[in-house]
Structure formats: structure tokens, C-alpha cells
Amino acid sequence: MAKTSHSKTAKNGRNGSGPQRRSLFRRLITWFVLIIVLLVGLPYLLIPLYALPQIHPVSTLMLAENAAGRSYERQWVSFDAIAPVLVQSVMMSEDGQFCTHSGVDWKALNLVIDDALDGEATRGASTIPMQTAKNLFLPSTRSVLRKALEIPLALWIDVVWSKRRLMEIYLNIAEWAPGVYGIEAAAQAYFGVSAAKLSARQAARLAVTLPNPIKRNAANPSRSMQKLARVIEGRAKQSGAYIKCLYD
């Protein structure tokens, strides 16, 4: 009788281990899904908070600097404390249709997709809202998944924020040099002036550093960078019709 009872107990223990493992697996899957939902959904909750002018958000790159124990330069300035010529230069360099689109330049994006499908080299189609979404919430590595997350965030940003607030945040979180974030720190680092005192030439050189702030130096530009800056400087002078959403 004792042997029979022991055998039944062992059998019941073996039978119970399967459901326990399945229950643990289901709990792990549930927690994993909840974490993914939280990570994807949190930016949509933060965006309305960031609409408040007293909030000075930081980028994922700044958080990475902190996590690595490195310091960085960033001095927040209001939109009105930034030279209009800098705003004009950045807009004409990065997103000429900033005032007319709703976060995504669909025409430019469709051209990029068509080029990619045809096997041709693609050019950038990221708008300032898309770059802001990436800088605030997403990793800097290029991928289809990042772009898929970036587009709806850019659309939501354009709905919730004014164009002035959007440009203010973008200019204050963009990386302008290694460890230098925000236009005020960039103006001081490169030219020893405040963002409000930037000249047209300085503004154009800063604008063309944005696509590659690690390799481009606004204070010591290469010949190709100088040529590009002159083009942007000329466009900035003719940008009145393009910036009405910011200065009307």
C-alpha cells in the first residue's frame, strides 16, 4: 500500500509540472507583451505633456550619454531667443515644406519608396516632425521598423504641438557636434555667440551640419560644406513664404 501511494504521488507531481511550466510561460509572454505595449504607447502619452512650454524634453542620445557616464552640453532656449535666420536656414536645409505638411511629406516619402523598390539609391525624406520623433523616442539606427514607428509619432506630434513648439523642441534637442545638443550650446561652441546673435553665414553652416554632426564642423567647414552652406544661405533669404506658420 505504501508503495502504491508513493507511486501515485510521484505520478501526480509529474503531471502537475506540465501545467505549471505552461502557466509560467504564459505569464512571461503576458509580461513581454505588456512591456512592448508600454514602450510603444508611452511616447503618445508624453507628447501632450511635452506641449507644455515649461517642459524641456531630452533625446534618446542624451539619455545614452548619461547611461554611459558621459557629460554633454545643452542649454534650452525659447523659440523667440533663436535668430530667425537660423530657423530659416534649418527649415530650408531639412524640411522646406514644414509649414504645409502634417508631419509627413508623403510625396517625398513615396518617391523614396519607389526608388527603393526599383533598386535605386534612396535620398532622405524625413521631415522635422519625423526627426523630432526619432530624436525623442527612438533609436538612431536606421531600420524599416524605426520608420514604421516614426511616421505615426510624427503625425501625432503635428496634431498636438504648434509649429513653433515643434521647431523649438527640434532645435533644442538636435545634435550639432559630438556631445553638443541644442542650438544655444552649438552657437556658443562653434562661434562664441548666443543663438539669438547668429549671422546668416553662421546659421547656414550650422544648418548643414545637422545631417552628419559627427563629421561636419560648422566652424571649420570643408569646401563642399561651404558650397552647400552658400546655397542654404541663399534659400534662407528667399524663405519668407515658407515660414509664415512660425512668424505670422
mmCIF file of C-alpha atoms in Angstrom:
data_model
loop_
_atom_site.group_PDB
_atom_site.id
_atom_site.type_symbol
_atom_site.label_atom_id
_atom_site.label_comp_id
_atom_site.label_asym_id
_atom_site.label_seq_id
_atom_site.Cartn_x
_atom_site.Cartn_y
_atom_site.Cartn_z
ATOM 1 C CA MET A 1 0.000 0.000 0.000
ATOM 2 C CA ALA A 2 2.818 2.454 0.844
ATOM 3 C CA LYS A 3 4.497 1.708 -2.483
ATOM 4 C CA THR A 4 1.277 2.318 -4.375
ATOM 5 C CA SER A 5 0.675 5.620 -2.557
ATOM 6 C CA HIS A 6 4.232 6.797 -3.312
ATOM 7 C CA SER A 7 3.827 5.909 -6.964
ATOM 8 C CA LYS A 8 0.589 7.902 -7.230
ATOM 9 C CA THR A 9 2.198 10.925 -5.550
ATOM 10 C CA ALA A 10 5.160 10.875 -7.919
ATOM 11 C CA LYS A 11 2.839 10.486 -10.886
ATOM 12 C CA ASN A 12 0.703 13.424 -9.737
ATOM 13 C CA GLY A 13 3.870 15.546 -9.308
ATOM 14 C CA ARG A 14 4.994 14.760 -12.828
ATOM 15 C CA ASN A 15 1.545 15.535 -14.211
ATOM 16 C CA GLY A 16 1.443 18.871 -12.353
ATOM 17 C CA SER A 17 4.798 20.079 -13.644
ATOM 18 C CA GLY A 18 3.469 20.470 -17.196
ATOM 19 C CA PRO A 19 0.647 22.893 -16.330
ATOM 20 C CA GLN A 20 2.987 24.823 -14.020
ATOM 21 C CA ARG A 21 5.507 25.316 -16.821
ATOM 22 C CA ARG A 22 2.750 26.343 -19.228
ATOM 23 C CA SER A 23 1.420 28.821 -16.660
ATOM 24 C CA LEU A 24 4.881 30.325 -16.161
ATOM 25 C CA PHE A 25 5.366 30.579 -19.927
ATOM 26 C CA ARG A 26 2.002 32.338 -20.318
ATOM 27 C CA ARG A 27 2.927 34.807 -17.563
ATOM 28 C CA LEU A 28 6.250 35.569 -19.237
ATOM 29 C CA ILE A 29 4.550 36.115 -22.582
ATOM 30 C CA THR A 30 1.968 38.378 -20.936
ATOM 31 C CA TRP A 31 4.665 40.490 -19.265
ATOM 32 C CA PHE A 32 6.626 40.694 -22.503
ATOM 33 C CA VAL A 33 3.555 41.907 -24.421
ATOM 34 C CA LEU A 34 2.742 44.447 -21.703
ATOM 35 C CA ILE A 35 6.296 45.833 -21.807
ATOM 36 C CA ILE A 36 6.155 46.167 -25.607
ATOM 37 C CA VAL A 37 2.767 47.909 -25.426
ATOM 38 C CA LEU A 38 4.109 50.266 -22.751
ATOM 39 C CA LEU A 39 7.229 51.136 -24.761
ATOM 40 C CA VAL A 40 5.222 51.755 -27.927
ATOM 41 C CA GLY A 41 2.407 53.622 -26.197
ATOM 42 C CA LEU A 42 4.391 55.775 -23.752
ATOM 43 C CA PRO A 43 5.503 58.336 -26.373
ATOM 44 C CA TYR A 44 1.867 59.021 -27.265
ATOM 45 C CA LEU A 45 1.242 59.918 -23.620
ATOM 46 C CA LEU A 46 4.385 62.032 -23.324
ATOM 47 C CA ILE A 47 3.731 64.102 -26.454
ATOM 48 C CA PRO A 48 0.805 66.071 -24.892
ATOM 49 C CA LEU A 49 2.970 66.648 -21.804
ATOM 50 C CA TYR A 50 5.800 67.982 -23.959
ATOM 51 C CA ALA A 51 3.424 70.565 -25.429
ATOM 52 C CA LEU A 52 3.775 72.490 -22.151
ATOM 53 C CA PRO A 53 6.384 75.259 -22.584
ATOM 54 C CA GLN A 54 7.936 74.659 -19.152
ATOM 55 C CA ILE A 55 8.859 71.075 -20.105
ATOM 56 C CA HIS A 56 12.315 70.678 -21.655
ATOM 57 C CA PRO A 57 12.475 67.134 -23.065
ATOM 58 C CA VAL A 58 15.706 65.271 -23.682
ATOM 59 C CA SER A 59 16.580 62.996 -26.572
ATOM 60 C CA THR A 60 17.429 59.309 -26.580
ATOM 61 C CA LEU A 61 21.023 60.263 -27.446
ATOM 62 C CA MET A 62 21.242 62.456 -24.339
ATOM 63 C CA LEU A 63 19.891 59.588 -22.236
ATOM 64 C CA ALA A 64 22.505 57.317 -23.804
ATOM 65 C CA GLU A 65 25.239 59.818 -22.863
ATOM 66 C CA ASN A 66 24.032 59.742 -19.258
ATOM 67 C CA ALA A 67 23.824 55.948 -19.241
ATOM 68 C CA ALA A 68 27.423 55.759 -20.483
ATOM 69 C CA GLY A 69 28.593 58.177 -17.798
ATOM 70 C CA ARG A 70 29.469 60.896 -20.315
ATOM 71 C CA SER A 71 28.573 64.560 -19.974
ATOM 72 C CA TYR A 72 27.041 66.686 -22.703
ATOM 73 C CA GLU A 73 26.299 70.348 -23.377
ATOM 74 C CA ARG A 74 22.715 71.571 -23.704
ATOM 75 C CA GLN A 75 21.180 74.948 -22.797
ATOM 76 C CA TRP A 76 17.484 75.256 -23.525
ATOM 77 C CA VAL A 77 16.346 78.482 -25.196
ATOM 78 C CA SER A 78 12.857 79.577 -26.178
ATOM 79 C CA PHE A 79 11.878 79.886 -29.814
ATOM 80 C CA ASP A 80 11.936 83.689 -29.585
ATOM 81 C CA ALA A 81 15.559 83.577 -28.367
ATOM 82 C CA ILE A 82 16.745 81.927 -31.595
ATOM 83 C CA ALA A 83 17.791 84.048 -34.552
ATOM 84 C CA PRO A 84 15.118 83.816 -37.274
ATOM 85 C CA VAL A 85 17.856 83.328 -39.873
ATOM 86 C CA LEU A 86 18.859 80.091 -38.106
ATOM 87 C CA VAL A 87 15.275 78.854 -38.207
ATOM 88 C CA GLN A 88 15.026 79.781 -41.882
ATOM 89 C CA SER A 89 18.304 78.050 -42.693
ATOM 90 C CA VAL A 90 17.376 74.844 -40.885
ATOM 91 C CA MET A 91 13.944 74.724 -42.481
ATOM 92 C CA MET A 92 15.305 75.248 -45.997
ATOM 93 C CA SER A 93 18.012 72.661 -45.391
ATOM 94 C CA GLU A 94 15.989 69.984 -43.613
ATOM 95 C CA ASP A 95 12.306 70.413 -44.423
ATOM 96 C CA GLY A 96 11.242 73.086 -46.899
ATOM 97 C CA GLN A 97 7.574 72.041 -46.683
ATOM 98 C CA PHE A 98 7.486 72.201 -42.879
ATOM 99 C CA CYS A 99 4.615 74.711 -42.762
ATOM 100 C CA THR A 100 2.424 72.900 -45.290
ATOM 101 C CA HIS A 101 2.602 69.187 -44.420
ATOM 102 C CA SER A 102 1.013 67.468 -41.432
ATOM 103 C CA GLY A 103 4.093 65.746 -40.089
ATOM 104 C CA VAL A 104 4.990 63.623 -43.110
ATOM 105 C CA ASP A 105 5.851 64.746 -46.631
ATOM 106 C CA TRP A 106 4.003 61.934 -48.374
ATOM 107 C CA LYS A 107 5.103 62.958 -51.860
ATOM 108 C CA ALA A 108 8.797 62.821 -50.917
ATOM 109 C CA LEU A 109 8.292 59.591 -48.959
ATOM 110 C CA ASN A 110 6.548 57.908 -51.890
ATOM 111 C CA LEU A 111 9.420 58.864 -54.191
ATOM 112 C CA VAL A 112 11.889 57.287 -51.770
ATOM 113 C CA ILE A 113 9.802 54.104 -51.585
ATOM 114 C CA ASP A 114 9.598 53.938 -55.401
ATOM 115 C CA ASP A 115 13.371 54.371 -55.673
ATOM 116 C CA ALA A 116 13.940 51.630 -53.106
ATOM 117 C CA LEU A 117 11.601 49.234 -54.930
ATOM 118 C CA ASP A 118 13.439 49.990 -58.179
ATOM 119 C CA GLY A 119 16.766 49.228 -56.518
ATOM 120 C CA GLU A 120 17.988 52.807 -56.798
ATOM 121 C CA ALA A 121 19.890 54.756 -54.158
ATOM 122 C CA THR A 122 17.417 56.492 -51.843
ATOM 123 C CA ARG A 123 17.563 60.008 -50.504
ATOM 124 C CA GLY A 124 16.257 61.208 -47.162
ATOM 125 C CA ALA A 125 12.568 62.043 -46.802
ATOM 126 C CA SER A 126 12.476 62.677 -43.063
ATOM 127 C CA THR A 127 10.596 65.802 -42.077
ATOM 128 C CA ILE A 128 11.406 67.829 -38.978
ATOM 129 C CA PRO A 129 8.481 66.185 -37.093
ATOM 130 C CA MET A 130 9.825 62.759 -38.067
ATOM 131 C CA GLN A 131 13.339 63.667 -36.950
ATOM 132 C CA THR A 132 11.958 65.043 -33.700
ATOM 133 C CA ALA A 133 10.021 61.831 -33.058
ATOM 134 C CA LYS A 134 13.163 59.812 -33.714
ATOM 135 C CA ASN A 135 15.352 62.010 -31.511
ATOM 136 C CA LEU A 136 12.900 61.932 -28.600
ATOM 137 C CA PHE A 137 11.683 58.360 -28.595
ATOM 138 C CA LEU A 138 13.509 56.021 -30.976
ATOM 139 C CA PRO A 139 16.997 54.611 -31.540
ATOM 140 C CA SER A 140 19.171 56.344 -34.120
ATOM 141 C CA THR A 141 19.880 53.163 -36.075
ATOM 142 C CA ARG A 142 18.153 53.084 -39.460
ATOM 143 C CA SER A 143 15.584 50.348 -39.997
ATOM 144 C CA VAL A 144 12.167 49.756 -41.526
ATOM 145 C CA LEU A 145 10.740 49.147 -38.040
ATOM 146 C CA ARG A 146 12.026 52.501 -36.782
ATOM 147 C CA LYS A 147 10.497 54.279 -39.760
ATOM 148 C CA ALA A 148 7.188 52.489 -39.183
ATOM 149 C CA LEU A 149 7.159 53.741 -35.581
ATOM 150 C CA GLU A 150 8.399 57.199 -36.559
ATOM 151 C CA ILE A 151 5.633 58.077 -39.024
ATOM 152 C CA PRO A 152 2.583 57.820 -36.694
ATOM 153 C CA LEU A 153 4.521 59.600 -33.946
ATOM 154 C CA ALA A 154 5.282 62.465 -36.350
ATOM 155 C CA LEU A 155 1.617 62.720 -37.297
ATOM 156 C CA TRP A 156 0.586 62.814 -33.624
ATOM 157 C CA ILE A 157 3.240 65.426 -32.824
ATOM 158 C CA ASP A 158 1.963 67.651 -35.625
ATOM 159 C CA VAL A 159 -1.585 67.362 -34.269
ATOM 160 C CA VAL A 160 -0.724 68.104 -30.633
ATOM 161 C CA TRP A 161 2.045 70.703 -30.889
ATOM 162 C CA SER A 162 2.034 74.059 -32.599
ATOM 163 C CA LYS A 163 4.580 74.522 -35.378
ATOM 164 C CA ARG A 164 6.509 76.942 -33.162
ATOM 165 C CA ARG A 165 6.692 74.453 -30.283
ATOM 166 C CA LEU A 166 7.734 71.695 -32.661
ATOM 167 C CA MET A 167 10.571 73.773 -34.100
ATOM 168 C CA GLU A 168 11.603 74.906 -30.619
ATOM 169 C CA ILE A 169 11.912 71.332 -29.372
ATOM 170 C CA TYR A 170 13.706 70.172 -32.510
ATOM 171 C CA LEU A 171 16.328 72.914 -32.329
ATOM 172 C CA ASN A 172 16.877 72.259 -28.617
ATOM 173 C CA ILE A 173 17.367 68.501 -28.853
ATOM 174 C CA ALA A 174 19.215 68.136 -32.176
ATOM 175 C CA GLU A 175 22.853 67.047 -32.002
ATOM 176 C CA TRP A 176 25.125 69.677 -33.595
ATOM 177 C CA ALA A 177 28.501 68.200 -32.627
ATOM 178 C CA PRO A 178 29.706 65.256 -30.528
ATOM 179 C CA GLY A 179 28.284 65.885 -27.053
ATOM 180 C CA VAL A 180 26.713 69.203 -28.085
ATOM 181 C CA TYR A 181 22.909 69.331 -28.143
ATOM 182 C CA GLY A 182 20.606 72.261 -28.779
ATOM 183 C CA ILE A 183 21.207 75.386 -30.809
ATOM 184 C CA GLU A 184 22.352 77.566 -27.890
ATOM 185 C CA ALA A 185 25.176 75.209 -26.928
ATOM 186 C CA ALA A 186 26.068 74.815 -30.623
ATOM 187 C CA ALA A 187 26.242 78.574 -31.249
ATOM 188 C CA GLN A 188 28.438 79.031 -28.191
ATOM 189 C CA ALA A 189 30.682 76.075 -29.029
ATOM 190 C CA TYR A 190 31.234 76.932 -32.692
ATOM 191 C CA PHE A 191 31.099 80.734 -32.792
ATOM 192 C CA GLY A 192 31.135 82.023 -29.220
ATOM 193 C CA VAL A 193 27.780 83.787 -29.586
ATOM 194 C CA SER A 194 24.243 83.138 -28.390
ATOM 195 C CA ALA A 195 21.650 81.553 -30.663
ATOM 196 C CA ALA A 196 19.980 84.953 -30.922
ATOM 197 C CA LYS A 197 23.126 86.568 -32.377
ATOM 198 C CA LEU A 198 23.936 84.111 -35.164
ATOM 199 C CA SER A 199 24.708 85.649 -38.559
ATOM 200 C CA ALA A 200 23.306 84.374 -41.838
ATOM 201 C CA ARG A 201 26.610 82.671 -42.728
ATOM 202 C CA GLN A 202 26.936 81.044 -39.293
ATOM 203 C CA ALA A 203 23.309 79.900 -39.393
ATOM 204 C CA ALA A 204 23.745 78.296 -42.815
ATOM 205 C CA ARG A 205 26.886 76.456 -41.715
ATOM 206 C CA LEU A 206 25.131 75.169 -38.614
ATOM 207 C CA ALA A 207 22.152 74.023 -40.666
ATOM 208 C CA VAL A 208 24.270 71.904 -42.994
ATOM 209 C CA THR A 209 25.992 70.156 -40.082
ATOM 210 C CA LEU A 210 22.727 68.520 -38.981
ATOM 211 C CA PRO A 211 22.772 65.540 -41.362
ATOM 212 C CA ASN A 212 26.202 64.495 -40.035
ATOM 213 C CA PRO A 213 27.204 66.399 -36.873
ATOM 214 C CA ILE A 214 29.934 63.895 -36.075
ATOM 215 C CA LYS A 215 31.956 64.577 -39.222
ATOM 216 C CA ARG A 216 30.892 68.130 -40.154
ATOM 217 C CA ASN A 217 32.310 71.131 -38.342
ATOM 218 C CA ALA A 218 30.475 74.442 -38.726
ATOM 219 C CA ALA A 219 33.494 76.434 -37.543
ATOM 220 C CA ASN A 220 35.908 74.669 -39.892
ATOM 221 C CA PRO A 221 33.858 73.602 -42.924
ATOM 222 C CA SER A 222 35.194 71.687 -45.890
ATOM 223 C CA ARG A 223 34.939 73.173 -49.382
ATOM 224 C CA SER A 224 31.878 71.091 -50.201
ATOM 225 C CA MET A 225 30.268 72.115 -46.928
ATOM 226 C CA GLN A 226 30.982 75.793 -47.641
ATOM 227 C CA LYS A 227 29.395 75.441 -51.070
ATOM 228 C CA LEU A 228 26.308 73.797 -49.592
ATOM 229 C CA ALA A 229 26.096 76.452 -46.882
ATOM 230 C CA ARG A 230 26.097 79.202 -49.510
ATOM 231 C CA VAL A 231 23.166 77.505 -51.245
ATOM 232 C CA ILE A 232 21.243 77.286 -47.961
ATOM 233 C CA GLU A 233 22.085 80.893 -47.138
ATOM 234 C CA GLY A 234 20.590 81.970 -50.445
ATOM 235 C CA ARG A 235 17.472 79.883 -49.918
ATOM 236 C CA ALA A 236 17.034 81.285 -46.404
ATOM 237 C CA LYS A 237 16.951 84.814 -47.807
ATOM 238 C CA GLN A 238 14.081 83.793 -50.099
ATOM 239 C CA SER A 239 12.165 81.750 -47.498
ATOM 240 C CA GLY A 240 9.555 84.305 -46.445
ATOM 241 C CA ALA A 241 6.631 82.434 -47.985
ATOM 242 C CA TYR A 242 7.758 79.159 -46.407
ATOM 243 C CA ILE A 243 7.934 80.256 -42.754
ATOM 244 C CA LYS A 244 4.611 82.011 -42.235
ATOM 245 C CA CYS A 245 3.447 79.332 -39.804
ATOM 246 C CA LEU A 246 6.248 80.399 -37.449
ATOM 247 C CA TYR A 247 6.347 84.184 -37.703
ATOM 248 C CA ASP A 248 2.844 85.358 -38.637
#
